Short mmCIF file of C-alpha atoms in Angstrom, two decimals:
data_model
loop_
_atom_site.label_atom_id
_atom_site.label_comp_id
_atom_site.label_asym_id
_atom_site.label_seq_id
_atom_site.Cartn_x
_atom_site.Cartn_y
_atom_site.Cartn_z
CA MET A 1 -9.01 7.46 -4.23
CA ASP A 2 -8.62 3.73 -4.10
CA PHE A 3 -5.18 2.48 -5.05
CA SER A 4 -4.25 -0.97 -6.29
CA LEU A 5 -0.81 -2.43 -5.80
CA LEU A 6 1.16 -3.24 -8.93
CA PRO A 7 4.64 -4.75 -8.67
CA ASP A 8 6.40 -1.41 -9.22
CA CYS A 9 3.81 1.28 -8.39
CA LEU A 10 0.42 2.19 -6.96
CA TYR A 11 -2.39 2.53 -9.50
CA CYS A 12 -5.68 4.43 -9.26
CA ALA A 13 -7.97 3.20 -12.03
CA SER A 14 -10.53 6.01 -11.68
CA GLN A 15 -7.83 8.61 -12.36
CA SER A 16 -5.55 6.48 -14.58
CA LEU A 17 -2.79 7.50 -12.16
CA LYS A 18 0.40 5.59 -11.38
CA LEU A 19 2.60 6.54 -8.43
CA LYS A 20 6.14 5.15 -8.25
CA PRO A 21 7.75 4.78 -4.79
CA GLU A 22 9.45 8.17 -5.09
CA ASP A 23 6.10 9.84 -5.92
CA PHE A 24 4.16 9.07 -2.73
CA THR A 25 4.31 9.04 1.05
CA VAL A 26 2.68 6.58 3.42
CA VAL A 27 0.89 8.79 5.93
CA GLU A 28 -0.58 6.04 8.16
CA THR A 29 -0.89 2.29 8.31
CA HIS A 30 -3.41 0.13 10.10
CA ARG A 31 -2.97 -3.60 10.36
CA PHE A 32 -5.89 -5.94 10.98
CA GLU A 33 -5.58 -9.54 12.08
CA SER A 34 -8.36 -12.09 12.33
CA LEU A 35 -9.28 -13.36 15.76
CA ASP A 36 -8.53 -16.93 14.71
CA SER A 37 -5.08 -15.98 13.33
CA SER A 38 -6.10 -17.19 9.88
CA PRO A 39 -3.60 -15.67 7.42
CA ASP A 40 -6.24 -15.22 4.72
CA ASN A 41 -8.08 -12.74 6.97
CA ASN A 42 -5.11 -10.43 7.66
CA ALA A 43 -5.00 -7.05 5.97
CA VAL A 44 -3.16 -3.76 6.08
CA ILE A 45 -4.57 -0.38 5.10
CA TYR A 46 -2.18 2.32 3.92
CA VAL A 47 -3.16 5.98 3.83
CA ILE A 48 -1.32 7.40 0.80
CA SER A 49 -0.49 10.95 -0.27
CA SER A 50 1.32 11.95 -3.44
CA LYS A 51 4.48 14.01 -2.86
CA ASN A 52 2.76 17.11 -4.28
CA GLY A 53 -0.27 16.56 -2.00
CA GLU A 54 -2.75 16.63 -4.89
CA ASN A 55 -3.69 12.94 -4.71
CA LYS A 56 -4.71 11.17 -1.51
CA GLY A 57 -6.26 7.78 -0.98
CA VAL A 58 -5.99 4.32 0.49
CA LEU A 59 -4.43 1.02 -0.43
CA VAL A 60 -5.83 -2.16 1.12
CA ASP A 61 -3.65 -5.24 0.86
CA ALA A 62 -3.13 -8.60 2.47
CA TYR A 63 0.07 -9.17 4.36
CA GLY A 64 2.13 -12.20 5.13
CA THR A 65 1.48 -15.27 3.01
CA TYR A 66 -1.10 -13.59 0.78
CA ALA A 67 0.69 -10.27 0.19
CA GLU A 68 1.03 -9.09 -3.39
CA GLU A 69 4.33 -9.50 -5.23
CA MET A 70 6.25 -6.23 -5.61
CA THR A 71 9.64 -4.78 -6.39
CA HIS A 72 12.19 -4.24 -3.66
CA GLU A 73 11.62 -0.47 -3.88
CA MET A 74 7.86 -0.82 -3.36
CA ALA A 75 8.30 -3.27 -0.49
CA GLU A 76 10.77 -0.94 1.18
CA LYS A 77 8.51 2.10 0.73
CA LEU A 78 5.45 0.36 2.17
CA SER A 79 7.32 -1.14 5.13
CA LYS A 80 9.38 1.95 6.06
CA ASN A 81 8.24 3.47 9.35
CA ASN A 82 5.13 1.30 9.38
CA PHE A 83 4.32 -1.25 12.09
#
């Protein structure tokens, strides 16, 4: 599944599924930086699993200057134990 980041949840359009911070776990994160340190080329990939284990997928997002706006709860969930 491919997840999109909404301010207060993750959304999978193909499944019409929304996961609030309490509904998912971040299994892994991988951060990618451009060689020229250009902030518009920086990204982070999150491997996501729903708490019940039935839904798994990835979220790709920018970080730093170009990161998406999100609630405090979402920001805390995505940054906890990552990096």
